[in-house]
Amino acid sequence: MDYLNELNKEQKKAVEHIDGPCLVVAGAGSGKTKVLTTRIAYLIDNGISSYNILAITFTNKAAKEMKERINKIVSDNYAFIGTFHSFGLRIIKENYERLKLSKNFTILDTEDVLSIIKKILKDKGYDPKEISPYYIRNKISFIKNEMLSDAEITRLFLSEIDKIVVEIYYDYEKTLQKNNVVDFDDLLKLPVKLFQENEDILDKYQDKYQYILIDEYQDTNEVQYKLVRLLSSKYRNIFVVGDQNQAIYGFRQANYKNIINFESDYPDADVIVLNKNYRSTTNILEAANSVIKHNIERKDVSLYSDLGTGVKVKYSRCNNDKDEVSWVIKEINELLNNGYKRKDIAIFYRTNAQSRIYEEAMIKNNFPYKVVGSFYFYKRKEIKDLISYLKLVSNLDDDISLKRIINEPKRGIGAKTISNLEEISDKENISMFNAITSGKELEFKNLILSIKNESNKLSLTELIDLILDKSGIKASLEKEDTLENELRLENLMEFRSITESYQNITGSVNLEDFLDEISLIADITEHKDMDDAITLMTLHSAKGLEFKIVFMVGMEEGLLPHSNSLLEENGVEEERRLCYVGITRAKERLYLSNAKIRMLYGKEMFNSPSRFISEINSDLIESNISEEVKINKNLLYNEDKTTYKVGEVVHHLSFGKGVVIAFDERFVTVAFDKRFGIKKFLNNYKGLKKGK
């Protein structure tokens, strides 16, 4: 058992715990996976059959890593090591008859679930456009994961929409049973139901899995909690590892109180705290400790390290978001010059929409990068759809864009109709747009023409709003109440920041010029060399990862903590845990930044610094606050609009001499020479000078 020599005192104590309940409070970077895997090996080496061991984690990747580590220590390992859902599936397969299923039952995917819900809605005379199938699916998932009884459903679902949800839920369950299928939530619910209703079966599995280990216990929800309680109630050899300070998945129905209440559930439990961190320097850990101590509901895990004091946390309060990006790029260049690699560096932000400005900065500075947990901004479906609308409005002959959006969102135009239009287009040598003469496709054609006609009176940002509203894109996403659609809406709103910034910098509201500009970024090929790339990701995606260098950007009230959290009970505490998770990903250097003025979703926001920054002990921070300069909002714009006259000569920084051909209270239109043609600008743009 030489492997025990690799453990510190507390880790060894946890590994050598065999019988009875045990809670291991494993702080960030304290080696929890090492403890779990080594304990399984230790149990086997002490005569416990691996067949009697059950180890549950939350991802297939983590399960695979655990298996590989254990197999390096002991041979003949037959313990069940997998996710909650994979374990639940095994239970169902072994007991399908008791659950009134046939042997060949199948598992529904998300699209299958939605199809069933839509059919039930239709059969009952409800309009899926008025009652979102996604909303109903999420509510059904909530009912199953919370294991709500019929009486609880009746008591909790009282509104008119909720009463419809309940009606659909019962029909949905009948449909699943009739078709011999289960959904993903059933993989947890059905085993619990099986154990609750069949004492003999529960007894059999209790005898089989006498030693149970649960990873990330703070992330368990109600049905997972019940499953673990039932299985462990006979032998009580329940060993859970987790950290309440890293509970950041409340929006997924995870209940961090499960780990807080463990000692109440098992009063005789051993509690072992792993607080020696093997990842970060002391300064970084002290910053994390000083933030998390402000949470009321927490386990006291004061992290420490033997890796040295390290450098101070670097903090920059920037004038605006562009200055913030410039500061990050400057610091990255210094790091690269000092020997760090790009793969050592990660940039964390609170919302997906914040990635866009950093993606553009990576491209402009020729830094290979990868976005974890999300598509690249300009490659996201909703952004490509919106750009296609803009391209078609600009160029009615753009068949490629037309084919992408003619039925996006869904408007009943099928593949056959599109194929017919292509045939007419080829035969008559005209664009598909001109080939449209009737049907629902004519409604689409009139929509595009209407938008094109109105675009002449609008700024670029106003054109975006018009397209989102008139096309139905915004309405379709708002009706389907899902986290995915919420993120898509955020991304579409963030596209307004691109147009707004473009207008602010260039003064131009010309659609064609704007499309040329973004094509240089949107169409750029991804870097091939991804082995050495800067990583961009949300704070939620960062859990479980580590980097030598971490930049946490957008540290402002309203972003971190997010404005939504201010309205929720314990919402700020979860945001603080999210901040703690971000800080503890950094191994050697941590950078924090925010902006006085931020362009987000096409609007300028004036945000104060995040409260979490003030919670960090000031002697741990190196700050540039004393070097702040006043915001110069008049860099490119007059506060007052300029008055022009038709025929007046003006000069533009890039286009040279031009003549004013139209002017109103919002825009000035200028004719330049044939190289540049006619351009329209905001009439307070300082880059346009009068005079010959």
XYZ file of C-alpha atoms in Angstrom:
692
model
C 0.000 0.000 0.000
C 2.736 2.409 -0.992
C 0.058 4.682 -2.429
C -0.835 5.798 1.097
C 2.566 7.483 1.354
C 1.493 9.939 -1.342
C -1.312 11.326 0.854
C -1.283 14.085 3.434
C -2.608 13.446 6.937
C -6.229 14.409 6.254
C -6.341 12.653 2.891
C -5.018 9.478 4.485
C -7.601 9.697 7.247
C -10.367 9.886 4.637
C -8.970 7.000 2.589
C -8.625 4.735 5.634
C -12.216 5.373 6.727
C -14.029 2.095 5.987
C -17.314 1.653 7.846
C -20.029 4.169 8.675
C -20.968 7.541 7.202
C -18.273 10.038 6.285
C -18.341 13.563 4.919
C -15.191 14.806 3.228
C -15.296 18.573 2.810
C -12.843 18.931 -0.059
C -11.752 22.484 -0.745
C -10.742 23.579 -4.228
C -7.561 21.915 -5.450
C -7.294 19.674 -2.380
C -7.104 16.347 -4.241
C -10.657 15.012 -3.878
C -10.420 12.742 -6.934
C -7.226 11.275 -5.512
C -9.019 10.572 -2.240
C -11.989 8.898 -3.943
C -9.908 6.661 -6.187
C -7.396 5.767 -3.508
C -10.178 4.912 -1.057
C -11.733 2.467 -3.539
C -8.343 0.792 -3.963
C -7.909 0.733 -0.183
C -11.311 -0.924 0.321
C -10.415 -3.633 -2.213
C -6.991 -4.176 -0.625
C -8.744 -4.623 2.735
C -10.837 -7.556 1.550
C -13.990 -5.779 0.389
C -15.223 -7.143 -2.913
C -15.165 -4.546 -5.678
C -18.622 -5.869 -6.660
C -19.925 -4.327 -3.437
C -18.637 -0.835 -4.261
C -20.686 1.886 -5.956
C -19.017 5.170 -6.941
C -21.157 7.933 -8.442
C -19.924 11.092 -10.123
C -21.562 13.684 -12.370
C -19.813 13.331 -15.719
C -18.675 10.449 -17.887
C -15.288 12.135 -18.156
C -14.830 12.127 -14.366
C -15.968 8.491 -14.165
C -13.480 7.475 -16.844
C -10.654 9.269 -15.042
C -11.536 7.540 -11.763
C -11.526 4.095 -13.405
C -8.155 4.730 -15.024
C -6.606 5.891 -11.751
C -7.967 2.927 -9.777
C -6.797 0.394 -12.361
C -3.254 1.728 -11.976
C -3.375 0.929 -8.252
C -5.259 -2.393 -8.085
C -6.170 -5.113 -10.562
C -9.522 -6.911 -10.915
C -11.609 -3.839 -10.176
C -15.315 -4.462 -10.836
C -16.787 -1.584 -8.847
C -19.592 0.328 -10.538
C -18.124 3.722 -11.347
C -20.392 5.985 -13.346
C -22.912 8.806 -13.395
C -26.248 8.888 -11.596
C -28.050 8.387 -14.900
C -25.930 5.437 -16.016
C -26.515 3.774 -12.647
C -30.248 4.458 -12.857
C -30.372 2.900 -16.323
C -28.743 -0.268 -15.001
C -31.352 -0.527 -12.245
C -34.207 -0.084 -14.734
C -32.766 -2.652 -17.149
C -32.442 -5.199 -14.373
C -36.004 -4.607 -13.137
C -37.984 -3.530 -16.198
C -40.884 -5.917 -15.483
C -41.544 -4.456 -12.019
C -41.685 -1.027 -13.648
C -44.221 -2.300 -16.212
C -41.786 -1.920 -19.076
C -40.824 -4.377 -21.785
C -37.244 -5.531 -22.120
C -36.705 -3.494 -25.259
C -37.753 -0.123 -23.763
C -36.061 2.915 -25.277
C -34.910 6.277 -23.954
C -36.350 9.472 -25.419
C -34.070 12.310 -26.426
C -35.012 15.973 -25.965
C -36.560 16.319 -29.415
C -38.688 13.205 -28.883
C -40.003 14.641 -25.608
C -40.933 17.912 -27.286
C -42.680 16.092 -30.142
C -44.876 14.182 -27.686
C -45.744 17.353 -25.764
C -46.607 19.202 -28.990
C -48.887 16.375 -30.109
C -50.704 16.307 -26.764
C -51.165 20.086 -26.922
C -52.580 19.812 -30.421
C -54.891 16.919 -29.519
C -56.257 18.927 -26.603
C -56.849 21.989 -28.744
C -54.054 24.135 -27.299
C -51.936 26.304 -29.594
C -48.202 25.499 -29.193
C -47.514 29.100 -30.235
C -49.412 30.321 -27.171
C -48.226 27.681 -24.686
C -44.525 26.893 -25.027
C -43.732 23.156 -25.254
C -40.305 23.997 -23.806
C -41.914 25.563 -20.744
C -44.054 22.465 -20.245
C -41.056 20.167 -20.676
C -39.108 22.074 -18.020
C -42.047 21.921 -15.605
C -42.448 18.174 -16.178
C -38.727 17.766 -15.503
C -39.158 19.737 -12.274
C -42.046 17.484 -11.166
C -39.966 14.362 -11.760
C -36.727 15.601 -10.225
C -38.522 16.839 -7.130
C -40.485 13.550 -6.926
C -43.719 15.479 -6.393
C -46.783 13.473 -5.358
C -50.190 14.062 -6.940
C -51.230 15.971 -3.826
C -48.110 18.170 -3.990
C -48.689 18.861 -7.687
C -52.261 19.932 -6.953
C -51.092 22.194 -4.133
C -48.191 23.810 -5.998
C -49.532 24.189 -9.549
C -52.285 26.766 -9.149
C -52.038 29.264 -12.025
C -53.960 28.767 -15.259
C -50.816 27.891 -17.209
C -49.691 25.496 -14.476
C -53.044 23.722 -14.556
C -52.482 23.115 -18.266
C -48.979 21.813 -17.450
C -50.470 19.294 -15.019
C -53.033 18.187 -17.587
C -50.304 17.666 -20.181
C -48.056 15.928 -17.613
C -50.521 13.140 -16.867
C -51.203 12.525 -20.561
C -47.462 12.602 -21.229
C -46.847 9.911 -18.630
C -49.585 7.730 -20.149
C -48.016 8.151 -23.581
C -44.598 7.061 -22.314
C -46.042 3.985 -20.644
C -48.092 3.061 -23.718
C -45.057 3.336 -25.994
C -42.645 1.476 -23.688
C -40.283 4.446 -23.415
C -38.668 6.485 -20.652
C -37.208 9.986 -20.643
C -33.922 11.131 -19.137
C -35.537 12.193 -15.856
C -37.070 8.713 -15.493
C -33.577 7.253 -15.236
C -33.492 8.722 -11.719
C -37.153 8.813 -10.793
C -37.993 5.202 -11.662
C -35.237 3.582 -9.549
C -36.373 5.630 -6.540
C -39.994 4.644 -7.175
C -38.900 1.007 -7.558
C -37.055 1.028 -4.230
C -39.860 2.825 -2.392
C -42.509 0.369 -3.565
C -40.514 -2.903 -3.491
C -38.727 -3.633 -0.240
C -37.284 -6.900 -1.573
C -35.601 -5.187 -4.503
C -34.253 -2.398 -2.313
C -32.865 -4.990 0.095
C -31.108 -6.795 -2.779
C -29.356 -3.629 -3.978
C -28.473 -2.575 -0.453
C -26.706 -5.917 -0.004
C -25.008 -5.558 -3.385
C -23.745 -1.993 -2.896
C -22.626 -1.953 0.713
C -20.033 0.763 0.158
C -21.230 3.896 -1.595
C -19.115 6.879 -2.650
C -20.629 10.093 -4.040
C -18.584 12.818 -5.728
C -19.662 16.514 -5.866
C -22.362 15.907 -3.252
C -23.206 19.625 -3.160
C -24.563 19.284 -6.713
C -27.135 16.575 -5.968
C -30.839 17.337 -6.440
C -33.855 15.908 -4.603
C -34.263 12.670 -6.568
C -30.511 11.933 -6.426
C -30.541 12.593 -2.699
C -33.424 10.143 -2.196
C -31.723 7.482 -4.286
C -28.545 7.692 -2.197
C -30.479 7.715 1.102
C -32.453 4.615 0.164
C -29.427 2.625 -0.965
C -27.261 3.523 2.021
C -29.881 3.164 4.774
C -29.102 -0.488 5.614
C -25.304 -0.539 5.978
C -24.803 3.234 6.256
C -21.388 3.065 4.592
C -21.968 6.310 2.765
C -18.904 8.348 1.849
C -19.589 11.727 0.237
C -17.107 14.272 -1.069
C -17.901 17.864 -1.909
C -17.579 21.529 -1.113
C -20.590 23.701 -0.393
C -18.468 26.717 -1.281
C -18.416 25.439 -4.879
C -22.178 24.890 -5.216
C -23.000 26.921 -8.335
C -25.746 24.913 -10.063
C -28.894 26.042 -8.276
C -30.425 26.870 -11.665
C -30.197 23.125 -12.471
C -32.203 22.266 -9.340
C -29.087 21.213 -7.405
C -29.649 21.607 -3.672
C -26.475 22.634 -1.851
C -28.279 22.084 1.461
C -27.859 18.337 0.966
C -24.196 18.671 1.937
C -24.972 21.131 4.742
C -27.545 18.709 6.182
C -25.366 15.608 5.906
C -24.406 15.736 9.569
C -28.087 16.002 10.525
C -28.914 13.009 8.336
C -26.002 11.040 9.837
C -25.262 12.365 13.346
C -22.472 9.802 13.823
C -20.688 10.777 10.617
C -16.969 11.412 10.536
C -16.258 14.839 9.068
C -12.873 15.346 7.446
C -11.787 18.678 5.993
C -9.285 18.788 3.142
C -8.017 22.342 3.042
C -4.471 21.942 1.790
C -4.513 23.235 -1.761
C -2.085 21.775 -4.310
C -2.902 24.230 -7.071
C -2.554 27.885 -6.119
C -0.216 30.335 -4.418
C -1.044 31.708 -0.974
C -2.081 35.154 -2.240
C -4.681 33.628 -4.571
C -6.046 31.367 -1.845
C -6.231 34.218 0.650
C -8.210 36.218 -1.907
C -10.637 33.299 -2.283
C -10.911 32.828 1.480
C -11.602 36.505 2.077
C -14.448 36.506 -0.458
C -16.220 33.305 0.584
C -16.189 34.120 4.304
C -18.933 36.690 3.565
C -21.404 33.885 2.818
C -23.638 32.987 5.743
C -24.397 29.428 4.621
C -21.013 27.789 4.200
C -18.591 25.225 5.495
C -15.497 26.818 6.975
C -12.730 25.605 4.665
C -9.789 27.976 4.955
C -7.512 26.961 2.100
C -3.733 27.053 2.502
C -0.800 26.108 0.291
C 2.903 25.252 0.377
C 3.459 26.750 -3.079
C 4.699 30.098 -1.826
C 3.192 33.568 -1.473
C 3.239 34.348 -5.170
C 2.456 37.713 -6.754
C -0.431 39.936 -5.731
C -3.791 39.824 -7.453
C -3.743 42.461 -10.197
C -6.855 44.635 -10.477
C -7.736 47.217 -13.118
C -10.690 49.624 -13.057
C -11.017 50.650 -16.706
C -12.850 53.529 -18.325
C -14.872 51.326 -20.665
C -15.073 47.787 -21.992
C -12.703 48.531 -24.883
C -10.100 49.815 -22.439
C -10.630 46.667 -20.388
C -9.934 44.475 -23.427
C -6.849 46.552 -24.261
C -5.581 46.105 -20.704
C -6.101 42.332 -20.897
C -4.262 42.144 -24.245
C -1.384 44.250 -22.884
C -1.042 41.967 -19.863
C -1.208 38.846 -22.045
C 1.592 40.163 -24.257
C 3.751 40.785 -21.173
C 3.039 37.264 -19.919
C 3.977 35.743 -23.284
C 7.174 37.802 -23.355
C 8.010 36.459 -19.897
C 7.819 32.827 -20.987
C 4.198 31.803 -20.417
C 2.390 29.932 -23.170
C -1.023 30.818 -24.564
C -2.454 27.548 -23.233
C -1.561 28.720 -19.697
C -4.068 31.586 -19.973
C -7.853 31.627 -19.461
C -10.355 34.489 -19.583
C -13.511 34.009 -17.500
C -16.731 36.016 -17.816
C -20.206 35.720 -16.289
C -22.363 35.562 -19.442
C -21.825 34.046 -22.885
C -22.553 37.390 -24.535
C -19.358 38.825 -23.018
C -17.221 36.474 -25.111
C -17.776 38.411 -28.335
C -15.494 41.364 -27.648
C -12.702 39.020 -26.471
C -13.052 36.761 -29.503
C -12.597 39.808 -31.730
C -9.552 40.882 -29.710
C -7.995 37.420 -30.070
C -8.481 37.527 -33.850
C -7.129 41.059 -34.245
C -4.049 40.183 -32.196
C -3.552 36.851 -33.988
C -3.921 34.825 -30.777
C -5.173 31.265 -31.266
C -8.102 30.764 -28.899
C -10.887 28.357 -28.046
C -14.267 28.975 -26.483
C -15.195 26.271 -23.962
C -18.832 25.309 -23.511
C -20.093 27.461 -26.360
C -19.803 28.075 -30.081
C -17.669 30.924 -31.320
C -19.816 34.065 -31.312
C -20.081 34.552 -35.067
C -20.608 30.818 -35.608
C -23.633 30.596 -33.309
C -26.793 29.711 -35.196
C -28.798 32.721 -34.095
C -25.999 35.122 -35.082
C -25.578 33.491 -38.511
C -29.354 33.728 -38.999
C -29.383 37.429 -38.120
C -26.442 38.164 -40.425
C -28.255 36.309 -43.224
C -31.265 38.603 -42.753
C -28.949 41.608 -43.005
C -27.275 40.208 -46.123
C -30.590 39.537 -47.852
C -31.903 43.001 -47.017
C -28.692 44.395 -48.466
C -28.634 42.070 -51.489
C -31.940 40.568 -52.627
C -30.064 38.290 -55.039
C -28.259 36.466 -52.196
C -29.758 32.979 -52.622
C -27.504 31.463 -49.949
C -28.812 33.787 -47.246
C -32.381 33.378 -48.497
C -32.236 29.589 -48.204
C -30.920 29.864 -44.653
C -33.685 32.126 -43.328
C -36.751 31.645 -45.548
C -38.115 29.247 -42.916
C -36.260 30.633 -39.899
C -38.099 30.946 -37.609
C -40.530 28.284 -38.806
C -43.177 29.751 -41.116
C -44.370 26.636 -42.937
C -42.062 26.822 -45.961
C -40.780 23.321 -46.629
C -37.876 21.784 -48.537
C -40.068 21.077 -51.584
C -41.022 24.750 -51.933
C -37.379 25.793 -51.672
C -36.405 23.190 -54.267
C -39.094 24.496 -56.643
C -37.776 28.046 -56.226
C -34.259 26.855 -57.056
C -35.536 25.180 -60.230
C -37.350 28.339 -61.367
C -34.294 30.418 -60.498
C -31.992 28.200 -62.589
C -34.417 27.891 -65.491
C -35.195 31.605 -65.806
C -31.746 32.814 -64.704
C -33.175 34.978 -61.932
C -32.609 35.062 -58.180
C -34.741 32.879 -55.928
C -36.106 36.057 -54.356
C -37.437 37.195 -57.737
C -38.790 33.713 -58.394
C -41.216 34.044 -55.476
C -44.751 34.849 -56.638
C -47.191 33.170 -54.239
C -47.826 31.249 -51.022
C -46.205 31.655 -47.635
C -42.951 32.406 -49.388
C -44.564 35.549 -50.797
C -45.302 36.654 -47.234
C -41.600 36.206 -46.510
C -40.677 38.198 -49.633
C -42.952 41.053 -48.577
C -41.425 40.943 -45.090
C -37.913 41.428 -46.500
C -39.078 44.210 -48.829
C -40.806 45.940 -45.915
C -37.633 45.776 -43.818
C -35.521 47.013 -46.737
C -37.867 49.954 -47.288
C -37.796 50.949 -43.611
C -34.015 50.481 -43.326
C -33.390 53.758 -45.139
C -34.779 55.654 -42.147
C -32.964 53.658 -39.455
C -29.592 53.368 -37.811
C -27.913 49.947 -37.906
C -28.934 49.158 -34.347
C -32.522 50.125 -35.081
C -32.405 47.867 -38.143
C -31.339 44.951 -35.942
C -34.289 45.594 -33.621
C -36.658 45.776 -36.590
C -35.441 42.443 -37.992
C -35.644 40.698 -34.631
C -39.213 41.897 -34.157
C -40.646 41.620 -37.674
C -38.999 38.296 -38.548
C -40.415 36.621 -35.432
C -36.967 35.508 -34.217
C -37.275 37.325 -30.902
C -40.860 36.218 -30.280
C -40.097 32.559 -31.022
C -37.210 32.516 -28.552
C -39.226 34.308 -25.867
C -42.103 31.812 -26.173
C -39.848 28.802 -25.732
C -38.804 29.283 -22.110
C -35.446 27.503 -21.895
C -31.977 28.407 -20.675
C -30.664 27.776 -24.200
C -33.103 30.275 -25.694
C -32.318 32.797 -22.983
C -28.646 32.588 -23.998
C -29.576 32.926 -27.679
C -31.536 36.080 -26.911
C -28.571 37.448 -24.971
C -26.325 36.820 -27.973
C -28.758 38.564 -30.334
C -28.967 41.534 -27.995
C -25.184 41.575 -27.830
C -25.065 41.872 -31.636
C -26.599 45.304 -31.066
C -23.332 46.189 -29.304
C -21.459 45.439 -32.525
C -23.604 47.797 -34.593
C -23.590 50.437 -31.871
C -19.795 50.325 -31.547
C -19.386 50.388 -35.324
C -21.605 53.487 -35.558
C -19.799 55.168 -32.678
C -16.366 54.611 -34.179
C -17.084 55.200 -37.889
C -20.200 57.347 -37.787
C -21.466 55.182 -40.643
C -24.943 53.633 -40.796
C -24.333 52.000 -44.197
C -25.370 48.364 -44.091
C -23.068 47.266 -46.909
C -19.982 48.752 -45.206
C -20.938 47.155 -41.905
C -21.327 43.719 -43.530
C -17.901 44.116 -45.138
C -16.409 44.991 -41.760
C -17.822 42.044 -39.816
C -17.058 39.588 -42.632
C -13.363 40.128 -41.884
C -14.005 38.708 -38.418
C -16.966 36.394 -38.911
C -15.469 34.536 -41.879
C -11.957 34.126 -40.527
C -10.885 30.494 -40.261
C -10.269 29.052 -36.837
C -6.652 28.621 -35.793
C -5.328 25.171 -36.619
C -2.824 25.172 -33.776
C -5.224 24.623 -30.893
C -2.630 22.913 -28.690
C -1.401 26.328 -27.603
C -4.493 28.509 -27.443
C -5.963 31.012 -24.992
C -9.144 29.683 -23.394
C -12.346 31.734 -23.151
C -15.235 30.484 -21.010
C -18.009 31.367 -18.594
C -17.369 30.977 -14.893
C -19.850 28.087 -14.763
C -17.829 26.215 -17.400
C -14.607 26.741 -15.445
C -15.570 24.410 -12.587
C -13.117 21.529 -12.286
C -10.435 23.186 -14.438
C -7.201 24.994 -13.627
C -4.858 27.416 -15.405
C -1.597 29.104 -14.523
C -3.104 32.476 -15.455
C -6.725 33.538 -14.958
C -8.361 36.801 -16.041
C -11.787 37.413 -14.473
C -13.312 40.243 -16.516
C -16.511 42.239 -16.112
C -16.311 42.228 -12.299
C -19.217 44.658 -11.908
C -22.491 44.902 -10.036
C -25.116 43.578 -12.429
C -22.719 41.143 -14.075
C -21.009 39.468 -11.103
C -23.141 39.339 -9.073
C -25.590 39.062 -11.961
C -28.619 41.342 -11.761
C -30.973 38.311 -11.705
C -29.398 37.080 -8.472
C -30.382 40.253 -6.641
C -34.036 39.204 -6.884
C -33.561 35.628 -5.695
C -33.286 34.249 -2.185
C -29.625 33.392 -1.531
C -28.895 34.490 -5.096
C -25.942 36.675 -4.174
C -24.465 33.856 -2.088
C -24.449 31.566 -5.140
C -22.836 34.346 -7.201
C -20.190 34.692 -4.493
C -19.545 30.942 -4.711
C -19.182 31.395 -8.468
C -16.599 34.111 -7.880
C -14.810 31.789 -5.437
C -14.733 29.014 -8.047
C -13.236 31.417 -10.583
C -10.515 32.647 -8.229
C -9.503 29.127 -7.198
C -8.919 28.061 -10.827
C -5.779 30.253 -10.911
C -2.473 28.603 -10.080
C 0.094 31.406 -10.345
C -1.470 34.714 -11.372
C -4.949 36.203 -11.044
C -6.196 39.317 -12.838
C -9.479 41.064 -12.040
C -10.995 43.852 -14.115
C -14.118 45.891 -14.718
C -15.266 48.952 -16.638
C -16.998 52.160 -15.635
C -18.940 52.118 -18.904
C -19.801 48.864 -20.673
C -21.511 48.343 -24.005
C -23.675 45.241 -23.557
C -26.739 44.258 -25.575
C -26.297 47.479 -27.545
C -26.648 49.765 -24.544
C -24.158 51.698 -22.472
C -24.248 50.584 -18.850
C -22.674 52.494 -15.977
C -21.743 49.870 -13.395
C -20.032 50.090 -10.035
C -17.274 47.593 -9.185
C -18.400 44.172 -7.989
C -18.863 43.945 -4.239
C -16.658 40.842 -4.363
C -13.589 42.943 -5.169
C -14.044 45.028 -2.032
C -14.308 41.779 -0.044
C -10.744 40.824 -0.971
C -8.183 42.057 1.562
C -6.614 45.174 0.071
C -3.075 44.079 0.925
C -3.505 41.170 -1.509
C -4.260 43.470 -4.459
C -2.103 45.508 -6.800
C -4.435 48.118 -8.282
C -4.328 50.819 -10.947
C -7.131 52.832 -9.338
C -4.863 55.760 -8.529
C -3.949 56.009 -12.232
C -7.539 56.437 -13.445
C -8.222 59.126 -16.004
C -11.459 60.928 -16.651
C -13.823 59.421 -19.185
C -13.782 61.334 -22.425
C -17.169 60.602 -23.965
C -16.650 63.282 -26.621
C -13.789 61.504 -28.373
C -15.686 61.061 -31.631
C -18.988 62.775 -30.985
C -20.269 66.279 -30.421
C -22.824 66.592 -27.668
C -24.758 68.843 -30.054
C -25.742 67.814 -33.560
C -24.118 69.576 -36.504
C -26.224 71.473 -39.039
C -25.385 70.773 -42.664
C -26.590 72.186 -45.973
C -27.247 70.226 -49.150
C -24.348 70.886 -51.558
C -21.915 71.625 -48.731
C -18.391 70.186 -49.074
C -17.138 67.980 -46.234
C -14.069 65.865 -45.549
C -13.991 62.354 -44.061
C -10.889 60.854 -42.447
C -10.929 57.786 -44.731
C -13.110 58.675 -47.720
C -11.709 62.115 -48.413
C -13.757 64.973 -49.933
C -17.502 64.613 -50.391
C -20.663 66.628 -50.956
C -23.723 66.617 -48.676
C -26.704 65.379 -50.712
C -29.235 64.936 -47.888
C -29.601 65.950 -44.267
C -32.179 65.547 -41.503
C -32.221 65.705 -37.715
C -30.552 62.290 -37.407
C -28.430 61.552 -40.468
C -26.258 63.262 -43.060
C -25.789 61.610 -46.475
C -22.603 62.336 -48.404
C -21.544 61.545 -51.981
C -17.829 60.720 -52.265
C -15.933 59.847 -55.444
C -16.750 56.633 -57.323
C -14.371 54.556 -55.201
C -16.578 54.989 -52.122
C -19.936 56.148 -53.447
C -22.746 57.421 -51.218
C -22.427 57.042 -47.424
C -24.772 57.865 -44.565
C -23.519 59.038 -41.145
C -24.885 60.028 -37.777
C -25.036 63.825 -37.897
C -23.025 64.328 -34.687
C -20.007 62.402 -35.982
C -16.852 64.473 -35.436
C -14.918 62.530 -38.083
C -16.808 64.524 -40.730
C -15.341 68.012 -41.148
C -16.884 70.945 -43.003
C -15.026 73.057 -45.539
C -13.014 72.764 -48.745
